[in-house]
mmCIF file of C-alpha atoms and ligand atoms in Angstrom:
data_model
loop_
_atom_site.group_PDB
_atom_site.id
_atom_site.type_symbol
_atom_site.label_atom_id
_atom_site.label_comp_id
_atom_site.label_asym_id
_atom_site.label_seq_id
_atom_site.Cartn_x
_atom_site.Cartn_y
_atom_site.Cartn_z
ATOM 1 C CA UNK A 1 16.342 -39.534 2.289
ATOM 2 C CA UNK A 2 18.570 -36.397 1.551
ATOM 3 C CA UNK A 3 18.040 -32.425 2.903
ATOM 4 C CA UNK A 4 15.973 -31.078 1.018
ATOM 5 C CA UNK A 5 17.911 -27.557 -1.513
ATOM 6 C CA UNK A 6 14.881 -25.998 -0.457
ATOM 7 C CA UNK A 7 12.207 -26.089 2.239
ATOM 8 C CA UNK A 8 9.141 -23.241 2.075
ATOM 9 C CA UNK A 9 7.994 -23.494 5.980
ATOM 10 C CA UNK A 10 4.640 -21.030 6.902
ATOM 11 C CA UNK A 11 5.127 -18.927 4.050
ATOM 12 C CA UNK A 12 2.570 -16.402 4.291
ATOM 13 C CA UNK A 13 2.281 -13.273 1.464
ATOM 14 C CA UNK A 14 0.508 -10.701 1.710
ATOM 15 C CA UNK A 15 -1.124 -7.965 -0.667
ATOM 16 C CA UNK A 16 -1.452 -5.216 1.743
ATOM 17 C CA UNK A 17 -4.452 -3.090 -0.650
ATOM 18 C CA UNK A 18 -7.117 -0.511 0.377
ATOM 19 C CA UNK A 19 -9.596 -2.485 1.128
ATOM 20 C CA UNK A 20 -7.589 -4.550 2.878
ATOM 21 C CA UNK A 21 -5.219 -7.195 3.971
ATOM 22 C CA UNK A 22 -5.708 -9.212 0.823
ATOM 23 C CA UNK A 23 -3.120 -13.092 2.296
ATOM 24 C CA UNK A 24 -2.188 -14.152 -1.560
ATOM 25 C CA UNK A 25 0.539 -16.796 0.651
ATOM 26 C CA UNK A 26 -0.631 -18.267 4.301
ATOM 27 C CA UNK A 27 0.314 -21.124 5.652
ATOM 28 C CA UNK A 28 2.473 -22.867 3.052
ATOM 29 C CA UNK A 29 5.218 -25.216 4.118
ATOM 30 C CA UNK A 30 7.030 -28.184 1.597
ATOM 31 C CA UNK A 31 10.060 -29.341 0.552
ATOM 32 C CA UNK A 32 11.781 -29.805 -2.646
ATOM 33 C CA UNK A 33 14.545 -32.559 -2.256
ATOM 34 C CA UNK A 34 17.862 -32.825 -4.946
ATOM 35 C CA UNK A 35 17.259 -33.944 -8.755
ATOM 36 C CA UNK A 36 13.280 -34.221 -8.139
ATOM 37 C CA UNK A 37 10.345 -32.170 -10.194
ATOM 38 C CA UNK A 38 8.200 -31.147 -7.415
ATOM 39 C CA UNK A 39 5.044 -30.165 -8.816
ATOM 40 C CA UNK A 40 2.602 -27.137 -6.994
ATOM 41 C CA UNK A 41 -0.802 -27.705 -8.458
ATOM 42 C CA UNK A 42 -3.986 -26.283 -8.241
ATOM 43 C CA UNK A 43 -6.908 -24.026 -9.459
ATOM 44 C CA UNK A 44 -5.785 -20.097 -10.886
ATOM 45 C CA UNK A 45 -5.750 -18.558 -7.142
ATOM 46 C CA UNK A 46 -4.393 -20.864 -5.082
ATOM 47 C CA UNK A 47 -1.257 -18.447 -4.814
ATOM 48 C CA UNK A 48 1.049 -20.732 -6.748
ATOM 49 C CA UNK A 49 2.396 -18.198 -8.535
ATOM 50 C CA UNK A 50 3.432 -16.137 -5.637
ATOM 51 C CA UNK A 51 4.898 -18.687 -3.622
ATOM 52 C CA UNK A 52 7.295 -19.013 -7.063
ATOM 53 C CA UNK A 53 8.028 -15.034 -6.926
ATOM 54 C CA UNK A 54 8.198 -15.538 -3.051
ATOM 55 C CA UNK A 55 11.400 -17.358 -3.242
ATOM 56 C CA UNK A 56 12.617 -15.080 -6.287
ATOM 57 C CA UNK A 57 11.791 -12.593 -3.432
ATOM 58 C CA UNK A 58 10.680 -10.877 -6.537
ATOM 59 C CA UNK A 59 6.326 -10.243 -5.679
ATOM 60 C CA UNK A 60 5.391 -7.285 -6.619
ATOM 61 C CA UNK A 61 3.935 -3.998 -4.404
ATOM 62 C CA UNK A 62 1.614 -3.938 -2.327
ATOM 63 C CA UNK A 63 2.926 -7.606 -1.647
ATOM 64 C CA UNK A 64 5.472 -8.492 0.873
ATOM 65 C CA UNK A 65 6.498 -11.058 2.551
ATOM 66 C CA UNK A 66 5.361 -11.087 5.765
ATOM 67 C CA UNK A 67 6.440 -14.227 7.384
ATOM 68 C CA UNK A 68 7.778 -17.934 6.893
ATOM 69 C CA UNK A 69 11.430 -18.957 6.132
ATOM 70 C CA UNK A 70 12.411 -19.930 2.339
ATOM 71 C CA UNK A 71 15.966 -22.086 3.890
ATOM 72 C CA UNK A 72 17.725 -22.690 1.037
ATOM 73 C CA UNK A 73 21.321 -25.517 1.780
ATOM 74 C CA UNK A 74 23.917 -24.574 -0.369
ATOM 75 C CA UNK A 75 26.565 -27.675 -1.460
ATOM 76 C CA UNK A 76 28.749 -27.127 1.410
ATOM 77 C CA UNK A 77 25.999 -27.489 4.028
ATOM 78 C CA UNK A 78 24.613 -24.576 4.415
ATOM 79 C CA UNK A 79 21.408 -22.425 5.247
ATOM 80 C CA UNK A 80 20.360 -18.889 3.791
ATOM 81 C CA UNK A 81 17.122 -17.992 4.654
ATOM 82 C CA UNK A 82 15.849 -15.668 0.959
ATOM 83 C CA UNK A 83 13.076 -14.028 3.510
ATOM 84 C CA UNK A 84 16.032 -12.366 6.136
ATOM 85 C CA UNK A 85 18.152 -11.091 1.998
ATOM 86 C CA UNK A 86 16.774 -7.860 1.139
ATOM 87 C CA UNK A 87 14.747 -8.951 -2.318
ATOM 88 C CA UNK A 88 16.794 -6.329 -4.755
ATOM 89 C CA UNK A 89 19.843 -6.856 -2.731
ATOM 90 C CA UNK A 90 23.417 -8.023 -4.055
ATOM 91 C CA UNK A 91 23.466 -11.524 -2.084
ATOM 92 C CA UNK A 92 19.542 -11.602 -3.566
ATOM 93 C CA UNK A 93 20.018 -10.901 -7.166
ATOM 94 C CA UNK A 94 22.836 -13.504 -7.086
ATOM 95 C CA UNK A 95 20.691 -16.040 -5.612
ATOM 96 C CA UNK A 96 18.080 -15.146 -8.684
ATOM 97 C CA UNK A 97 19.233 -16.363 -11.636
ATOM 98 C CA UNK A 98 22.086 -17.986 -10.389
ATOM 99 C CA UNK A 99 20.897 -19.780 -8.249
ATOM 100 C CA UNK A 100 17.923 -20.946 -9.172
ATOM 101 C CA UNK A 101 16.474 -19.821 -12.507
ATOM 102 C CA UNK A 102 12.967 -19.447 -13.606
ATOM 103 C CA UNK A 103 11.155 -19.754 -16.614
ATOM 104 C CA UNK A 104 7.999 -17.991 -16.880
ATOM 105 C CA UNK A 105 3.970 -18.607 -18.710
ATOM 106 C CA UNK A 106 4.727 -16.286 -21.184
ATOM 107 C CA UNK A 107 8.242 -14.955 -22.695
ATOM 108 C CA UNK A 108 7.086 -12.443 -24.676
ATOM 109 C CA UNK A 109 7.209 -10.165 -21.576
ATOM 110 C CA UNK A 110 10.292 -11.822 -20.242
ATOM 111 C CA UNK A 111 12.387 -11.131 -22.689
ATOM 112 C CA UNK A 112 13.861 -7.925 -24.409
ATOM 113 C CA UNK A 113 12.897 -6.760 -27.862
ATOM 114 C CA UNK A 114 15.784 -4.858 -27.938
ATOM 115 C CA UNK A 115 18.670 -6.699 -27.381
ATOM 116 C CA UNK A 116 18.852 -10.279 -29.552
ATOM 117 C CA UNK A 117 19.193 -13.544 -27.778
ATOM 118 C CA UNK A 118 22.583 -13.609 -28.313
ATOM 119 C CA UNK A 119 23.066 -10.571 -26.126
ATOM 120 C CA UNK A 120 20.863 -11.612 -23.994
ATOM 121 C CA UNK A 121 22.584 -14.972 -23.135
ATOM 122 C CA UNK A 122 26.038 -13.272 -23.095
ATOM 123 C CA UNK A 123 24.740 -10.781 -20.401
ATOM 124 C CA UNK A 124 22.823 -12.901 -18.304
ATOM 125 C CA UNK A 125 26.721 -15.817 -18.251
ATOM 126 C CA UNK A 126 28.410 -12.436 -17.415
ATOM 127 C CA UNK A 127 25.886 -11.188 -15.172
ATOM 128 C CA UNK A 128 27.280 -15.003 -12.674
ATOM 129 C CA UNK A 129 30.872 -15.169 -14.233
ATOM 130 C CA UNK A 130 34.375 -12.815 -15.206
ATOM 131 C CA UNK A 131 33.653 -14.824 -18.204
ATOM 132 C CA UNK A 132 35.681 -13.360 -21.195
ATOM 133 C CA UNK A 133 33.078 -11.461 -24.119
ATOM 134 C CA UNK A 134 33.811 -13.819 -26.771
ATOM 135 C CA UNK A 135 33.430 -16.910 -24.391
ATOM 136 C CA UNK A 136 30.973 -15.531 -22.947
ATOM 137 C CA UNK A 137 29.394 -15.601 -26.377
ATOM 138 C CA UNK A 138 29.762 -19.428 -27.835
ATOM 139 C CA UNK A 139 28.608 -20.520 -23.657
ATOM 140 C CA UNK A 140 25.140 -18.767 -25.163
ATOM 141 C CA UNK A 141 25.760 -20.825 -28.870
ATOM 142 C CA UNK A 142 25.611 -24.307 -25.841
ATOM 143 C CA UNK A 143 23.001 -23.582 -24.424
ATOM 144 C CA UNK A 144 21.843 -22.639 -27.286
ATOM 145 C CA UNK A 145 21.953 -26.239 -29.117
ATOM 146 C CA UNK A 146 21.574 -27.530 -25.704
ATOM 147 C CA UNK A 147 17.947 -26.291 -25.769
ATOM 148 C CA UNK A 148 17.729 -27.921 -28.674
ATOM 149 C CA UNK A 149 17.556 -23.983 -30.868
ATOM 150 C CA UNK A 150 18.471 -25.122 -34.818
ATOM 151 C CA UNK A 151 20.970 -23.694 -36.328
ATOM 152 C CA UNK A 152 22.101 -21.859 -32.816
ATOM 153 C CA UNK A 153 25.115 -20.603 -34.125
ATOM 154 C CA UNK A 154 23.081 -18.151 -36.463
ATOM 155 C CA UNK A 155 19.815 -17.435 -34.116
ATOM 156 C CA UNK A 156 22.194 -16.525 -31.370
ATOM 157 C CA UNK A 157 21.736 -13.654 -33.534
ATOM 158 C CA UNK A 158 18.452 -13.151 -34.054
ATOM 159 C CA UNK A 159 15.759 -10.708 -31.973
ATOM 160 C CA UNK A 160 12.680 -13.030 -29.350
ATOM 161 C CA UNK A 161 10.012 -11.371 -31.728
ATOM 162 C CA UNK A 162 11.994 -13.689 -34.659
ATOM 163 C CA UNK A 163 11.391 -16.762 -33.518
ATOM 164 C CA UNK A 164 7.361 -18.694 -32.769
ATOM 165 C CA UNK A 165 6.036 -19.273 -29.986
ATOM 166 C CA UNK A 166 8.350 -22.062 -28.393
ATOM 167 C CA UNK A 167 12.138 -20.785 -29.383
ATOM 168 C CA UNK A 168 11.544 -18.207 -27.561
ATOM 169 C CA UNK A 169 10.122 -20.408 -24.501
ATOM 170 C CA UNK A 170 13.558 -22.633 -25.323
ATOM 171 C CA UNK A 171 15.340 -19.246 -24.970
ATOM 172 C CA UNK A 172 13.644 -18.384 -21.832
ATOM 173 C CA UNK A 173 15.546 -21.921 -20.568
ATOM 174 C CA UNK A 174 18.859 -20.990 -21.897
ATOM 175 C CA UNK A 175 18.801 -17.672 -20.640
ATOM 176 C CA UNK A 176 17.547 -19.791 -17.361
ATOM 177 C CA UNK A 177 19.679 -22.511 -17.023
ATOM 178 C CA UNK A 178 22.681 -19.818 -18.238
ATOM 179 C CA UNK A 179 24.381 -19.759 -14.293
ATOM 180 C CA UNK A 180 23.518 -23.349 -14.387
ATOM 181 C CA UNK A 181 22.177 -23.456 -11.326
ATOM 182 C CA UNK A 182 20.603 -25.358 -9.476
ATOM 183 C CA UNK A 183 17.093 -24.920 -8.655
ATOM 184 C CA UNK A 184 14.828 -24.517 -12.030
ATOM 185 C CA UNK A 185 11.447 -22.905 -11.245
ATOM 186 C CA UNK A 186 9.473 -23.398 -14.160
ATOM 187 C CA UNK A 187 5.706 -20.861 -14.062
ATOM 188 C CA UNK A 188 3.045 -23.149 -16.335
ATOM 189 C CA UNK A 189 5.521 -23.230 -18.923
ATOM 190 C CA UNK A 190 3.853 -24.090 -20.940
ATOM 191 C CA UNK A 191 0.579 -22.720 -20.852
ATOM 192 C CA UNK A 192 0.196 -20.024 -23.276
ATOM 193 C CA UNK A 193 1.554 -22.323 -26.157
ATOM 194 C CA UNK A 194 0.134 -25.088 -28.258
ATOM 195 C CA UNK A 195 -0.260 -28.976 -27.978
ATOM 196 C CA UNK A 196 2.697 -30.585 -29.966
ATOM 197 C CA UNK A 197 4.585 -27.197 -28.760
ATOM 198 C CA UNK A 198 3.569 -28.021 -25.071
ATOM 199 C CA UNK A 199 5.274 -32.144 -25.210
ATOM 200 C CA UNK A 200 8.677 -30.693 -26.552
ATOM 201 C CA UNK A 201 9.169 -28.636 -23.581
ATOM 202 C CA UNK A 202 7.631 -30.814 -21.425
ATOM 203 C CA UNK A 203 10.100 -33.241 -22.907
ATOM 204 C CA UNK A 204 13.038 -30.736 -23.152
ATOM 205 C CA UNK A 205 13.153 -30.116 -18.771
ATOM 206 C CA UNK A 206 12.474 -33.631 -18.038
ATOM 207 C CA UNK A 207 15.512 -34.660 -20.087
ATOM 208 C CA UNK A 208 17.807 -31.379 -18.384
ATOM 209 C CA UNK A 209 16.276 -32.286 -15.331
ATOM 210 C CA UNK A 210 17.664 -35.216 -16.051
ATOM 211 C CA UNK A 211 20.941 -34.474 -17.288
ATOM 212 C CA UNK A 212 22.378 -31.663 -15.499
ATOM 213 C CA UNK A 213 20.813 -32.930 -11.552
ATOM 214 C CA UNK A 214 18.582 -29.916 -11.120
ATOM 215 C CA UNK A 215 15.600 -29.562 -9.092
ATOM 216 C CA UNK A 216 12.916 -27.983 -10.079
ATOM 217 C CA UNK A 217 9.866 -26.989 -8.880
ATOM 218 C CA UNK A 218 6.731 -26.390 -11.352
ATOM 219 C CA UNK A 219 4.236 -25.176 -11.338
ATOM 220 C CA UNK A 220 0.827 -25.782 -13.210
ATOM 221 C CA UNK A 221 -3.463 -25.850 -12.801
ATOM 222 C CA UNK A 222 -2.839 -29.074 -15.021
ATOM 223 C CA UNK A 223 -2.490 -32.646 -13.584
ATOM 224 C CA UNK A 224 -1.923 -33.823 -16.041
ATOM 225 C CA UNK A 225 1.626 -32.741 -16.744
ATOM 226 C CA UNK A 226 2.192 -32.743 -12.802
ATOM 227 C CA UNK A 227 0.916 -36.961 -13.941
ATOM 228 C CA UNK A 228 3.825 -36.634 -16.060
ATOM 229 C CA UNK A 229 6.302 -34.222 -15.109
ATOM 230 C CA UNK A 230 6.237 -34.532 -10.479
ATOM 231 C CA UNK A 231 8.703 -37.049 -8.145
ATOM 232 C CA UNK A 232 6.157 -35.190 -5.187
ATOM 233 C CA UNK A 233 3.621 -32.512 -5.402
ATOM 234 C CA UNK A 234 1.970 -29.874 -3.595
ATOM 235 C CA UNK A 235 -1.956 -29.316 -4.008
ATOM 236 C CA UNK A 236 -1.947 -25.087 -3.172
ATOM 237 C CA UNK A 237 -6.030 -24.739 -2.210
ATOM 238 C CA UNK A 238 -6.088 -20.053 -1.332
ATOM 239 C CA UNK A 239 -3.065 -20.247 -0.052
ATOM 240 C CA UNK A 240 -2.176 -23.316 2.049
ATOM 241 C CA UNK A 241 -1.066 -25.999 1.230
ATOM 242 C CA UNK A 242 -3.532 -28.359 1.122
ATOM 243 C CA UNK A 243 -2.110 -31.713 0.808
ATOM 244 C CA UNK A 244 1.261 -32.425 -0.342
ATOM 245 C CA UNK A 245 3.233 -36.383 -1.406
ATOM 246 C CA UNK A 246 4.812 -37.889 -3.643
ATOM 247 C CA UNK A 247 3.241 -38.097 -6.704
ATOM 248 C CA UNK A 248 2.154 -42.160 -7.585
ATOM 249 C CA UNK A 249 0.043 -42.002 -3.364
ATOM 250 C CA UNK A 250 -1.536 -38.165 -4.982
ATOM 251 C CA UNK A 251 -3.135 -39.893 -8.406
ATOM 252 C CA UNK A 252 -3.687 -43.928 -6.230
ATOM 253 C CA UNK A 253 -4.225 -42.800 -2.839
ATOM 254 C CA UNK A 254 -5.533 -38.693 -2.736
ATOM 255 C CA UNK A 255 -6.886 -38.203 0.752
ATOM 256 C CA UNK A 256 -8.097 -33.958 0.573
ATOM 257 C CA UNK A 257 -11.155 -34.061 -0.757
ATOM 258 C CA UNK A 258 -10.259 -30.824 -2.741
ATOM 259 C CA UNK A 259 -7.384 -33.566 -4.630
ATOM 260 C CA UNK A 260 -9.769 -35.856 -5.322
ATOM 261 C CA UNK A 261 -11.810 -33.360 -7.144
ATOM 262 C CA UNK A 262 -8.883 -32.466 -9.577
ATOM 263 C CA UNK A 263 -7.966 -35.500 -9.448
ATOM 264 C CA UNK A 264 -12.273 -36.297 -11.107
ATOM 265 C CA UNK A 265 -11.132 -32.641 -13.270
ATOM 266 C CA UNK A 266 -8.926 -35.085 -15.839
ATOM 267 C CA UNK A 267 -10.514 -36.454 -19.073
ATOM 268 C CA UNK A 268 -9.411 -39.825 -19.359
ATOM 269 C CA UNK A 269 -9.149 -42.595 -21.800
ATOM 270 C CA UNK A 270 -11.461 -45.293 -20.679
ATOM 271 C CA UNK A 271 -14.531 -42.457 -20.494
ATOM 272 C CA UNK A 272 -16.903 -43.541 -22.430
ATOM 273 C CA UNK A 273 -17.333 -41.335 -25.362
ATOM 274 C CA UNK A 274 -18.661 -37.597 -25.605
ATOM 275 C CA UNK A 275 -19.302 -38.600 -21.470
ATOM 276 C CA UNK A 276 -19.136 -34.605 -19.491
ATOM 277 C CA UNK A 277 -15.434 -33.950 -17.346
ATOM 278 C CA UNK A 278 -16.559 -33.805 -13.657
ATOM 279 C CA UNK A 279 -16.033 -30.255 -12.425
ATOM 280 C CA UNK A 280 -15.334 -28.964 -8.450
ATOM 281 C CA UNK A 281 -18.374 -27.556 -7.270
ATOM 282 C CA UNK A 282 -19.238 -24.230 -6.960
ATOM 283 C CA UNK A 283 -16.283 -21.516 -7.694
ATOM 284 C CA UNK A 284 -12.933 -20.469 -5.693
ATOM 285 C CA UNK A 285 -14.304 -18.003 -2.974
ATOM 286 C CA UNK A 286 -13.828 -13.900 -4.357
ATOM 287 C CA UNK A 287 -10.401 -12.547 -2.984
ATOM 288 C CA UNK A 288 -12.465 -10.237 -0.216
ATOM 289 C CA UNK A 289 -14.599 -12.874 1.327
ATOM 290 C CA UNK A 290 -12.348 -15.980 2.462
ATOM 291 C CA UNK A 291 -14.753 -18.446 4.084
ATOM 292 C CA UNK A 292 -13.533 -18.937 8.394
ATOM 293 C CA UNK A 293 -12.471 -22.138 9.175
ATOM 294 C CA UNK A 294 -11.574 -24.619 6.545
ATOM 295 C CA UNK A 295 -10.965 -23.037 3.148
ATOM 296 C CA UNK A 296 -12.524 -25.269 0.970
ATOM 297 C CA UNK A 297 -15.126 -25.885 2.636
ATOM 298 C CA UNK A 298 -17.413 -24.120 0.719
ATOM 299 C CA UNK A 299 -17.355 -26.532 -1.669
ATOM 300 C CA UNK A 300 -16.685 -29.335 0.408
ATOM 301 C CA UNK A 301 -19.376 -32.583 -0.499
ATOM 302 C CA UNK A 302 -17.581 -33.847 3.403
ATOM 303 C CA UNK A 303 -17.705 -30.968 5.252
ATOM 304 C CA UNK A 304 -17.841 -31.381 8.702
ATOM 305 C CA UNK A 305 -20.721 -28.850 10.033
ATOM 306 C CA UNK A 306 -19.284 -27.298 13.404
ATOM 307 C CA UNK A 307 -16.090 -27.852 12.858
ATOM 308 C CA UNK A 308 -15.194 -27.504 8.752
ATOM 309 C CA UNK A 309 -16.206 -23.946 9.023
ATOM 310 C CA UNK A 310 -14.709 -23.404 12.348
ATOM 311 C CA UNK A 311 -11.389 -23.741 12.968
ATOM 312 C CA UNK A 312 -8.552 -24.354 10.398
ATOM 313 C CA UNK A 313 -6.918 -27.171 9.899
ATOM 314 C CA UNK A 314 -3.595 -28.362 10.468
ATOM 315 C CA UNK A 315 -1.815 -30.889 8.501
ATOM 316 C CA UNK A 316 -2.304 -34.413 9.563
ATOM 317 C CA UNK A 317 0.652 -36.834 8.357
ATOM 318 C CA UNK A 318 -0.754 -40.563 6.404
ATOM 319 C CA UNK A 319 2.926 -41.314 6.116
ATOM 320 C CA UNK A 320 6.333 -40.739 6.412
ATOM 321 C CA UNK A 321 5.642 -38.206 2.900
ATOM 322 C CA UNK A 322 2.286 -37.860 2.976
ATOM 323 C CA UNK A 323 0.656 -35.201 4.962
ATOM 324 C CA UNK A 324 -2.795 -33.248 4.407
ATOM 325 C CA UNK A 325 -4.497 -30.568 6.009
ATOM 326 C CA UNK A 326 -8.207 -32.308 7.217
ATOM 327 C CA UNK A 327 -10.487 -33.187 10.052
ATOM 328 C CA UNK A 328 -10.991 -36.418 7.877
ATOM 329 C CA UNK A 329 -8.465 -37.684 8.800
ATOM 330 C CA UNK A 330 -8.131 -36.033 12.247
ATOM 331 C CA UNK A 331 -5.709 -33.465 13.281
ATOM 332 C CA UNK A 332 -5.905 -30.929 15.148
ATOM 333 C CA UNK A 333 -7.499 -27.153 14.158
ATOM 334 C CA UNK A 334 -6.416 -23.530 14.621
ATOM 335 C CA UNK A 335 -9.411 -21.196 14.845
ATOM 336 C CA UNK A 336 -10.736 -19.468 11.983
ATOM 337 C CA UNK A 337 -9.341 -16.463 11.472
ATOM 338 C CA UNK A 338 -10.691 -12.886 12.315
ATOM 339 C CA UNK A 339 -13.287 -12.312 10.251
ATOM 340 C CA UNK A 340 -12.950 -8.409 8.293
ATOM 341 C CA UNK A 341 -9.498 -9.672 7.037
ATOM 342 C CA UNK A 342 -9.044 -9.551 3.141
ATOM 343 C CA UNK A 343 -7.311 -12.295 0.633
ATOM 344 C CA UNK A 344 -7.255 -12.913 -3.043
ATOM 345 C CA UNK A 345 -4.542 -15.515 -4.508
ATOM 346 C CA UNK A 346 -1.815 -14.816 -7.252
HETATM 347 FE FE1 SF4 B 401 -14.071 -30.980 3.210
HETATM 348 FE FE2 SF4 B 401 -13.526 -30.492 5.920
HETATM 349 FE FE3 SF4 B 401 -11.186 -31.194 4.575
HETATM 350 FE FE4 SF4 B 401 -12.072 -29.278 5.201
HETATM 351 S S1 SF4 B 401 -11.834 -29.809 6.906
HETATM 352 S S2 SF4 B 401 -11.211 -30.480 2.887
HETATM 353 S S3 SF4 B 401 -14.576 -29.039 4.803
HETATM 354 S S4 SF4 B 401 -13.863 -32.473 4.895
#
């Protein structure tokens, strides 16, 4: 197995608020393999977006990466811990947008309305290379072609507000690829789009991933998107990875009660017409009321009284690449979180 291109280890990103500390990400660990798509999935509020922002070191105040490691492996074999870099410093700016491209949910808030998309692309290209303006403009047209923008030589002079939602998201992907990154982070890239456009953007991401050999982190709340796109899956709940493994294992042999609940809530073509979708019992705890012990225990039908509400399960390996944090599979636990620490995710 190839060495991971990115390894996240026991990442904690907390928000220091007047009311207390909110642990949005609380000990998440996972690996991204070169050329693989890693899907990070969980309900809204599980910390997946904060994880992406932590990797890019763009967590907004009062949040900050508290501890853990984000290890980026370079082609020469050297490894840099992004947590140790200054989030606003030169080296991190070169990583962000250079080695790691990113696409977020709402392109309108990421694209400028005052500059043509061509100028934004040219700026992104020249930020990470010494290309002349003319060469960068040619490259911008090439990138628009690559992401399937019709009439790219004309569209390069358009403004973002002149484009449809789907075309804007394609421009965002072109921007993310401007510096030829090795990793692409896509955070709910299709959520704001209609169903047809969603499918087109996912197709495009899949094609680019294969053609460019990119390693992709795809963040979504949608298990259907994971099934279609991911090689490997990390299931997150309240800031922790609760299960991870290859996509086939997660879909055919899910171990964690939360993963099983997520899978049961997917619409199935085999379901009886008009049958009701199963929903996950209960709701994500209030940000300021994180349960002690396993964070899923108040919603878990399999919870073991006296154990699940007292200690936090550590990961147990069920296979070479399949791990679960749940006492149903044995494994050790750590004492419950100290009372009084407040928590929120995303
Ligand atoms: Fe359920 Fe206990 Fe497993 Fe948590 S550790 S998922 S509460 S069985």
